[in-house]
């Protein structure tokens, strides 16, 4: 019995020992440190071969992972380094040294929409940029930082003023109607962390919170079907990484002023030019400046209102974020603050933002993610309210165009510039600023982004995911327009245009400025729900990846505004201080929209050489009538990694990777105002029934029951390659886009003006567009201390308009010009390219006599030719120069090719980099505001000082009263070539030894300048980035910044 009992006990102990050993083996942990030649690497992914893992190294490069047996294989992967696989064996500690691969094509991961891909497997024209390349730039919104960075991406900034809009355009999208009309837009679709976002959401996102940005430029945008016709911008924000908490702080402080001060006539030049005109026309002395007046003006300092009111503006930004976690939970939280003031008056913009997120591995199979985000922006500016005029640009015009002999203040008091012979629209900005008037706009956004993903172990490669997003945006505006006081002074000089310091008998005047207080609010909200199922499988040399998903988006919005007139309590900007009887309410119509989508995508590759991607998206949009709502948007891509072929790999050693790719597909656009298939009405009180005025409804939109998707068939053919141990990279894309069923405005030709209402959009426009893009980069180290980099982008494009509702008003012409040629190239038949063909200035009487001898009835703009006049080609050969001689001036006025260069050099921990833009070819024109000659109430660019007079017959510009001289013509054309240094940056980072010693992962100080200077500027009176010389100028900003992490 005892022996049997001992045998049982021994057997039981043996079984328990074996089981416990097995269990111990399953629970064994392996730890270690991952480094490269510079030190620890945080964020390296560590996994068991064949099993997905969320383990990664912490800030010190340390990892811990559970293994099941000695036969397990650990896989270490990190972008830019060779992937390593190590058998565990009986070790509990495994340290790894990563080897740099420097292979941008194979390892860089790119966001392609609803997922990511390695660059090596991307088949479309997908560009990407890292946030670290732009986050130091001192700009108010994210779009402005992208200027001259991505081939095929056009970035235009409305002006230099704080809060100015920035427009992004991918490959010159087709727009048949005016932007903003009935909801038309040329903007790409914006997607932030997988959810559709608005342009405001994108603009308010701080670069410090962004990880990377991708741009879908061709049929790869078909994954977003209904809204991909004008390209897609995909933003991935920063997330937490395993490791102990890491805090990062960055800030910069800067100052800004105009890149080029607009050059205007001095007071003496202005008066002298007016006198020249008076002399030619034998005007009486009482309108002229006397010689004493001219001598007085010549002796005074040349100070304009610009010199008195313009000042350097200031800006600053602060950001702070913290991230960390472990292999179970990671977190990230970041905040930012931006503050910028204006260059005159009380202009400012302040922006705040908070983004927070958490990722949790609930179980090995279940992962959840949640993000909460908030942004807030407030903008203050001065505003003039006068006869419907409400624009800050009018203030800038006053600084530049007010005659320099007009004092802003006399005896310290704001001068009544509107007094005397000057027009009622003239005003004094100093008095306006002193009145306390303002326009304040507040905008706040709140969003939730959450997802849950399930990857069952029993079906390897299968994943089910649900993502939900909720967005709300609130806005409120307040405009305060009180009356204000200006002071009247006695006029002097022979013509009464100069000023004395003697008050008039009525020393003050009151400017009403509408005497109004306005307030309004807006609200918009939306939700987005995405459910997806994906399956990835590798069978020998075959790789499959399949995605199917469904998506639904609904949005709504409304707004309300009201105002009161007649301020009763001066200095109080509240409703109770205004006349309650004047209360007027305005309801901004509510809106609703919705879209439902289904998507299927197949990715297949054979032996990592031959790649296929097929996409089909089926969209339904509530913007269209029920029978026109659904559209199918397919695309297909093919790729061949030539460098993986044995015949190539074994024989062409200097080429590290080479891929040929092609992508074709159909994309669409539904971004127009909703319900254009229904009639619209507005309230009216103008109907009479008997003697009573009755309320009623007026139709204001002729419906289009057939409106549906705008569509574009796109083709893209490209090459990606790296050379010389991956130091040199090259990409080229050739693309073509056929846009049809384009949203076009039927009113301009389809409805007679007697109808009295406008029409909705029609699917009528057709246009072909095409172009080529290049990207080249080279990086190398000369030795251990010196390194350099060169990156270049280039692009060219053209288009042909096949069908559109032509309108003379769209071409910038009037009805008298009906014989002007109309064609199909929008780079040729565009408003700026219609004008007169200039022959030059008639400089001598002999030239006048010769012209009249040839044709005694010859007239220019209705006048017989005189010396100092401009002469033009008689296009229609009728013997006179008039509107019928307006024609197309050049074959193509568009820029031929755009270049962007980013150059960098480093020495130890110092780095100097610069970005240069070059536009070559085409034609530009002196803007219409600059072509205006000076008057007694308005100045002009300084080039007008070089005008024709009998004593200066060889002057560059015609006499002031020359007919048609200021109309668009070849005389006002200049070269379209512009070269500009966009920015330059000098930075210094702590050496690695010091940062490791004091445990400071990053410490970097930098000095950066943006819009630094023009290398070649075809204009001699303004910056080429400013549309009109009287607009708010482009600003040069110099800032000093610091980035630190601990």
Short mmCIF file of N, CA and C in Angstrom, two decimals, residues 91-214:
data_model
loop_
_atom_site.label_atom_id
_atom_site.label_comp_id
_atom_site.label_asym_id
_atom_site.label_seq_id
_atom_site.Cartn_x
_atom_site.Cartn_y
_atom_site.Cartn_z
N UNK A 91 17.15 32.43 -23.54
CA UNK A 91 17.52 33.74 -22.98
C UNK A 91 16.31 34.49 -22.43
N UNK A 92 16.53 35.24 -21.37
CA UNK A 92 15.51 36.12 -20.80
C UNK A 92 15.79 37.59 -21.11
N UNK A 93 16.97 37.87 -21.63
CA UNK A 93 17.33 39.23 -21.99
C UNK A 93 17.97 39.22 -23.37
N UNK A 94 17.39 40.02 -24.26
CA UNK A 94 17.91 40.09 -25.63
C UNK A 94 18.03 41.56 -26.01
N UNK A 95 19.26 42.05 -26.15
CA UNK A 95 19.52 43.41 -26.61
C UNK A 95 19.75 43.38 -28.12
N UNK A 96 19.30 44.43 -28.78
CA UNK A 96 19.35 44.47 -30.25
C UNK A 96 19.93 45.79 -30.70
N UNK A 97 20.81 45.72 -31.69
CA UNK A 97 21.31 46.92 -32.35
C UNK A 97 20.72 46.98 -33.76
N UNK A 98 19.91 48.03 -34.00
CA UNK A 98 19.25 48.17 -35.29
C UNK A 98 20.23 48.75 -36.31
N UNK A 99 20.07 48.29 -37.54
CA UNK A 99 20.93 48.73 -38.64
C UNK A 99 20.10 49.60 -39.58
N UNK A 100 20.58 50.79 -39.84
CA UNK A 100 19.84 51.71 -40.70
C UNK A 100 19.72 51.15 -42.11
N UNK A 101 18.49 51.19 -42.62
CA UNK A 101 18.27 50.71 -43.97
C UNK A 101 18.28 51.84 -44.99
N UNK A 102 17.90 53.04 -44.53
CA UNK A 102 17.85 54.22 -45.40
C UNK A 102 17.12 53.91 -46.69
N UNK A 103 16.01 53.19 -46.56
CA UNK A 103 15.26 52.79 -47.74
C UNK A 103 13.86 53.40 -47.67
N UNK A 104 13.72 54.59 -48.22
CA UNK A 104 12.44 55.29 -48.12
C UNK A 104 11.33 54.59 -48.88
N UNK A 105 11.65 53.91 -49.95
CA UNK A 105 10.61 53.29 -50.75
C UNK A 105 9.97 52.11 -50.05
N UNK A 106 10.77 51.28 -49.40
CA UNK A 106 10.24 50.04 -48.84
C UNK A 106 9.60 50.21 -47.46
N UNK A 107 10.16 51.06 -46.61
CA UNK A 107 9.77 51.07 -45.22
C UNK A 107 8.80 52.18 -44.81
N UNK A 108 8.79 53.29 -45.52
CA UNK A 108 7.91 54.38 -45.12
C UNK A 108 6.46 53.95 -45.26
N UNK A 109 5.69 54.18 -44.21
CA UNK A 109 4.28 53.83 -44.19
C UNK A 109 3.47 55.06 -44.56
N UNK A 110 2.53 54.91 -45.49
CA UNK A 110 1.76 56.02 -46.02
C UNK A 110 0.28 55.78 -45.77
N UNK A 111 -0.41 56.81 -45.33
CA UNK A 111 -1.86 56.76 -45.17
C UNK A 111 -2.51 56.85 -46.54
N UNK A 112 -3.30 55.83 -46.92
CA UNK A 112 -3.93 55.80 -48.23
C UNK A 112 -5.45 55.83 -48.13
N UNK A 113 -5.97 56.08 -46.92
CA UNK A 113 -7.41 56.10 -46.74
C UNK A 113 -7.91 54.75 -46.29
N UNK A 114 -8.55 54.73 -45.09
CA UNK A 114 -9.04 53.49 -44.50
C UNK A 114 -7.93 52.46 -44.30
N UNK A 115 -6.75 52.96 -44.01
CA UNK A 115 -5.63 52.07 -43.78
C UNK A 115 -4.31 52.68 -44.25
N UNK A 116 -3.24 51.94 -44.03
CA UNK A 116 -1.91 52.39 -44.44
C UNK A 116 -1.24 51.33 -45.31
N UNK A 117 -0.21 51.78 -46.03
CA UNK A 117 0.58 50.88 -46.86
C UNK A 117 2.03 51.29 -46.78
N UNK A 118 2.91 50.31 -47.01
CA UNK A 118 4.30 50.66 -47.24
C UNK A 118 4.41 51.36 -48.59
N UNK A 119 5.30 52.35 -48.63
CA UNK A 119 5.48 53.11 -49.86
C UNK A 119 5.75 52.19 -51.05
N UNK A 120 6.41 51.08 -50.81
CA UNK A 120 6.76 50.16 -51.90
C UNK A 120 5.52 49.58 -52.57
N UNK A 121 4.40 49.54 -51.85
CA UNK A 121 3.19 48.92 -52.40
C UNK A 121 2.14 49.93 -52.85
N UNK A 122 2.46 51.22 -52.77
CA UNK A 122 1.52 52.25 -53.19
C UNK A 122 1.51 52.35 -54.71
N UNK A 123 0.30 52.35 -55.31
CA UNK A 123 0.17 52.34 -56.76
C UNK A 123 -0.33 53.67 -57.32
N UNK A 124 -0.81 54.56 -56.46
CA UNK A 124 -1.33 55.83 -56.92
C UNK A 124 -0.35 56.96 -56.68
N UNK A 125 -0.78 58.16 -57.09
CA UNK A 125 0.00 59.38 -56.84
C UNK A 125 -0.33 59.86 -55.43
N UNK A 126 0.41 59.33 -54.47
CA UNK A 126 0.18 59.64 -53.06
C UNK A 126 1.44 60.30 -52.52
N UNK A 127 1.33 61.56 -52.16
CA UNK A 127 2.46 62.28 -51.56
C UNK A 127 2.25 62.35 -50.05
N UNK A 128 3.32 62.52 -49.32
CA UNK A 128 3.21 62.61 -47.87
C UNK A 128 4.26 63.58 -47.35
N UNK A 129 3.98 64.12 -46.17
CA UNK A 129 4.90 65.04 -45.52
C UNK A 129 4.83 64.81 -44.02
N UNK A 130 5.98 64.87 -43.37
CA UNK A 130 6.04 64.68 -41.93
C UNK A 130 5.85 66.03 -41.24
N UNK A 131 5.18 65.97 -40.09
CA UNK A 131 4.91 67.21 -39.36
C UNK A 131 6.19 67.91 -38.95
N UNK A 132 7.24 67.16 -38.68
CA UNK A 132 8.49 67.77 -38.22
C UNK A 132 9.09 68.69 -39.28
N UNK A 133 8.67 68.53 -40.56
CA UNK A 133 9.19 69.38 -41.61
C UNK A 133 8.51 70.76 -41.64
N UNK A 134 7.38 70.89 -40.97
CA UNK A 134 6.62 72.15 -41.07
C UNK A 134 6.23 72.74 -39.72
N UNK A 135 6.42 72.00 -38.62
CA UNK A 135 5.84 72.46 -37.36
C UNK A 135 6.52 73.69 -36.79
N UNK A 136 7.73 74.02 -37.24
CA UNK A 136 8.41 75.22 -36.74
C UNK A 136 7.97 76.49 -37.46
N UNK A 137 7.28 76.36 -38.59
CA UNK A 137 6.95 77.54 -39.39
C UNK A 137 5.94 78.42 -38.65
N UNK A 138 6.20 79.72 -38.57
CA UNK A 138 5.30 80.63 -37.84
C UNK A 138 4.11 81.04 -38.69
N UNK A 139 3.12 80.17 -38.78
CA UNK A 139 1.93 80.44 -39.58
C UNK A 139 0.69 80.20 -38.72
N UNK A 140 -0.40 80.90 -39.09
CA UNK A 140 -1.62 80.84 -38.29
C UNK A 140 -2.44 79.59 -38.55
N UNK A 141 -2.28 78.97 -39.72
CA UNK A 141 -3.04 77.75 -39.98
C UNK A 141 -2.19 76.73 -40.72
N UNK A 142 -2.62 75.49 -40.65
CA UNK A 142 -1.81 74.38 -41.14
C UNK A 142 -1.58 74.46 -42.64
N UNK A 143 -2.59 74.92 -43.39
CA UNK A 143 -2.45 74.97 -44.83
C UNK A 143 -1.31 75.85 -45.30
N UNK A 144 -1.10 76.98 -44.61
CA UNK A 144 -0.04 77.91 -45.02
C UNK A 144 1.33 77.28 -44.91
N UNK A 145 1.50 76.30 -44.01
CA UNK A 145 2.80 75.66 -43.83
C UNK A 145 3.14 74.70 -44.97
N UNK A 146 2.17 74.38 -45.82
CA UNK A 146 2.39 73.40 -46.89
C UNK A 146 2.85 74.04 -48.19
N UNK A 147 2.98 75.35 -48.22
CA UNK A 147 3.35 76.05 -49.44
C UNK A 147 4.70 75.57 -49.96
N UNK A 148 4.69 75.18 -51.24
CA UNK A 148 5.93 74.79 -51.95
C UNK A 148 6.56 73.53 -51.37
N UNK A 149 5.76 72.63 -50.81
CA UNK A 149 6.30 71.42 -50.19
C UNK A 149 5.93 70.14 -50.93
N UNK A 150 4.82 70.14 -51.67
CA UNK A 150 4.31 68.91 -52.29
C UNK A 150 4.04 69.17 -53.76
N UNK A 151 4.57 68.32 -54.63
CA UNK A 151 4.33 68.46 -56.06
C UNK A 151 2.85 68.29 -56.34
N UNK A 152 2.31 69.21 -57.14
CA UNK A 152 0.90 69.13 -57.50
C UNK A 152 -0.04 69.76 -56.51
N UNK A 153 0.47 70.30 -55.40
CA UNK A 153 -0.37 70.96 -54.41
C UNK A 153 -0.18 72.47 -54.51
N UNK A 154 -1.23 73.17 -54.85
CA UNK A 154 -1.19 74.61 -54.90
C UNK A 154 -1.71 75.20 -53.60
N UNK A 155 -0.95 76.12 -53.04
CA UNK A 155 -1.33 76.79 -51.79
C UNK A 155 -1.37 78.29 -52.06
N UNK A 156 -2.53 78.89 -51.89
CA UNK A 156 -2.64 80.34 -52.07
C UNK A 156 -3.19 80.95 -50.80
N UNK A 157 -2.58 82.07 -50.41
CA UNK A 157 -2.96 82.77 -49.19
C UNK A 157 -3.56 84.11 -49.60
N UNK A 158 -4.79 84.37 -49.13
CA UNK A 158 -5.54 85.52 -49.61
C UNK A 158 -4.79 86.83 -49.40
N UNK A 159 -4.14 87.01 -48.27
CA UNK A 159 -3.37 88.23 -48.01
C UNK A 159 -2.52 87.98 -46.77
N UNK A 160 -1.78 89.00 -46.36
CA UNK A 160 -0.92 88.85 -45.20
C UNK A 160 -1.61 89.11 -43.88
N UNK A 161 -2.87 89.54 -43.89
CA UNK A 161 -3.52 89.92 -42.64
C UNK A 161 -3.78 88.70 -41.76
N UNK A 162 -3.78 88.88 -40.45
CA UNK A 162 -4.03 87.75 -39.54
C UNK A 162 -5.37 87.08 -39.85
N UNK A 163 -5.35 85.75 -39.86
CA UNK A 163 -6.58 85.01 -40.11
C UNK A 163 -6.96 84.91 -41.57
N UNK A 164 -6.10 85.35 -42.48
CA UNK A 164 -6.43 85.29 -43.90
C UNK A 164 -6.64 83.85 -44.34
N UNK A 165 -7.59 83.64 -45.24
CA UNK A 165 -7.90 82.30 -45.70
C UNK A 165 -6.75 81.73 -46.52
N UNK A 166 -6.55 80.43 -46.37
CA UNK A 166 -5.57 79.70 -47.17
C UNK A 166 -6.33 78.67 -48.01
N UNK A 167 -6.04 78.64 -49.28
CA UNK A 167 -6.71 77.71 -50.19
C UNK A 167 -5.73 76.64 -50.64
N UNK A 168 -6.16 75.37 -50.54
CA UNK A 168 -5.37 74.25 -51.05
C UNK A 168 -6.05 73.70 -52.30
N UNK A 169 -5.27 73.49 -53.34
CA UNK A 169 -5.81 72.91 -54.56
C UNK A 169 -4.86 71.82 -55.05
N UNK A 170 -5.42 70.65 -55.31
CA UNK A 170 -4.63 69.52 -55.80
C UNK A 170 -4.83 69.39 -57.30
N UNK A 171 -3.76 69.56 -58.03
CA UNK A 171 -3.74 69.41 -59.48
C UNK A 171 -4.78 70.30 -60.17
N UNK A 172 -4.85 71.56 -59.77
CA UNK A 172 -5.71 72.55 -60.44
C UNK A 172 -7.11 71.99 -60.73
N UNK A 173 -7.91 71.76 -59.69
CA UNK A 173 -9.21 71.13 -59.90
C UNK A 173 -10.13 71.98 -60.79
N UNK A 174 -10.99 71.31 -61.53
CA UNK A 174 -11.92 71.98 -62.42
C UNK A 174 -13.07 72.59 -61.62
N UNK A 175 -13.38 73.85 -61.89
CA UNK A 175 -14.50 74.53 -61.26
C UNK A 175 -15.18 75.35 -62.34
N UNK A 176 -16.40 74.97 -62.72
CA UNK A 176 -17.08 75.62 -63.84
C UNK A 176 -17.82 76.88 -63.40
N UNK A 177 -18.25 76.93 -62.17
CA UNK A 177 -18.90 78.12 -61.64
C UNK A 177 -18.01 78.83 -60.65
N UNK A 178 -18.50 79.94 -60.11
CA UNK A 178 -17.72 80.70 -59.14
C UNK A 178 -17.65 79.94 -57.82
N UNK A 179 -16.45 79.92 -57.22
CA UNK A 179 -16.27 79.23 -55.95
C UNK A 179 -17.21 79.83 -54.90
N UNK A 180 -17.90 78.96 -54.18
CA UNK A 180 -18.84 79.40 -53.16
C UNK A 180 -20.26 79.53 -53.66
N UNK A 181 -20.44 79.67 -54.99
CA UNK A 181 -21.77 79.81 -55.55
C UNK A 181 -22.52 78.49 -55.44
N UNK A 182 -23.65 78.51 -54.73
CA UNK A 182 -24.48 77.32 -54.55
C UNK A 182 -23.68 76.14 -54.00
N UNK A 183 -22.68 76.45 -53.18
CA UNK A 183 -21.92 75.40 -52.52
C UNK A 183 -20.72 74.89 -53.28
N UNK A 184 -20.43 75.43 -54.47
CA UNK A 184 -19.28 74.95 -55.24
C UNK A 184 -17.98 75.22 -54.51
N UNK A 185 -17.05 74.29 -54.61
CA UNK A 185 -15.75 74.46 -53.98
C UNK A 185 -14.68 73.75 -54.79
N UNK A 186 -13.48 74.31 -54.75
CA UNK A 186 -12.32 73.66 -55.36
C UNK A 186 -11.45 73.00 -54.30
N UNK A 187 -11.89 73.03 -53.04
CA UNK A 187 -11.11 72.43 -51.96
C UNK A 187 -11.06 70.91 -52.10
N UNK A 188 -9.97 70.30 -51.69
CA UNK A 188 -9.96 68.83 -51.59
C UNK A 188 -10.82 68.39 -50.41
N UNK A 189 -11.03 67.10 -50.30
CA UNK A 189 -11.69 66.53 -49.13
C UNK A 189 -10.66 66.41 -48.01
N UNK A 190 -11.05 66.80 -46.79
CA UNK A 190 -10.15 66.71 -45.64
C UNK A 190 -10.62 65.57 -44.75
N UNK A 191 -9.66 64.72 -44.36
CA UNK A 191 -9.94 63.58 -43.48
C UNK A 191 -8.92 63.60 -42.35
N UNK A 192 -9.39 63.65 -41.12
CA UNK A 192 -8.51 63.69 -39.95
C UNK A 192 -8.75 62.44 -39.12
N UNK A 193 -7.71 61.63 -38.98
CA UNK A 193 -7.79 60.38 -38.20
C UNK A 193 -8.95 59.51 -38.65
N UNK A 194 -9.12 59.42 -39.97
CA UNK A 194 -10.09 58.50 -40.53
C UNK A 194 -11.49 59.05 -40.70
N UNK A 195 -11.76 60.26 -40.21
CA UNK A 195 -13.09 60.83 -40.29
C UNK A 195 -13.09 62.10 -41.12
N UNK A 196 -14.12 62.27 -41.94
CA UNK A 196 -14.25 63.45 -42.78
C UNK A 196 -14.31 64.70 -41.91
N UNK A 197 -13.59 65.74 -42.33
CA UNK A 197 -13.52 66.98 -41.56
C UNK A 197 -13.78 68.16 -42.48
N UNK A 198 -14.01 69.32 -41.89
CA UNK A 198 -14.23 70.54 -42.66
C UNK A 198 -12.91 71.27 -42.86
N UNK A 199 -12.93 72.26 -43.74
CA UNK A 199 -11.75 73.10 -43.94
C UNK A 199 -11.39 73.82 -42.64
N UNK A 200 -12.40 74.23 -41.86
CA UNK A 200 -12.14 74.89 -40.57
C UNK A 200 -11.43 73.95 -39.60
N UNK A 201 -11.86 72.68 -39.58
CA UNK A 201 -11.20 71.70 -38.71
C UNK A 201 -9.72 71.58 -39.07
N UNK A 202 -9.44 71.55 -40.36
CA UNK A 202 -8.05 71.43 -40.82
C UNK A 202 -7.26 72.69 -40.48
N UNK A 203 -7.82 73.86 -40.76
CA UNK A 203 -7.11 75.12 -40.51
C UNK A 203 -6.80 75.31 -39.03
N UNK A 204 -7.69 74.85 -38.16
CA UNK A 204 -7.51 75.07 -36.72
C UNK A 204 -6.63 74.03 -36.06
N UNK A 205 -6.15 73.05 -36.83
CA UNK A 205 -5.29 72.01 -36.27
C UNK A 205 -3.86 72.51 -36.20
N UNK A 206 -3.26 72.44 -35.03
CA UNK A 206 -1.89 72.91 -34.86
C UNK A 206 -0.91 71.84 -35.34
N UNK A 207 0.15 72.28 -36.01
CA UNK A 207 1.13 71.35 -36.58
C UNK A 207 1.81 70.51 -35.51
N UNK A 208 1.91 71.00 -34.27
CA UNK A 208 2.57 70.25 -33.20
C UNK A 208 1.80 69.00 -32.81
N UNK A 209 0.50 68.94 -33.20
CA UNK A 209 -0.33 67.80 -32.85
C UNK A 209 -0.48 66.82 -34.01
N UNK A 210 0.21 67.10 -35.11
CA UNK A 210 0.10 66.28 -36.32
C UNK A 210 1.29 65.35 -36.41
N UNK A 211 1.06 64.11 -36.82
CA UNK A 211 2.15 63.17 -37.07
C UNK A 211 2.57 63.19 -38.54
N UNK A 212 1.62 63.10 -39.46
CA UNK A 212 1.94 63.15 -40.88
C UNK A 212 0.70 63.54 -41.67
N UNK A 213 0.92 63.96 -42.91
CA UNK A 213 -0.16 64.34 -43.82
C UNK A 213 0.09 63.66 -45.16
N UNK A 214 -0.95 63.03 -45.71
CA UNK A 214 -0.86 62.41 -47.03
C UNK A 214 -1.83 63.10 -47.98
#
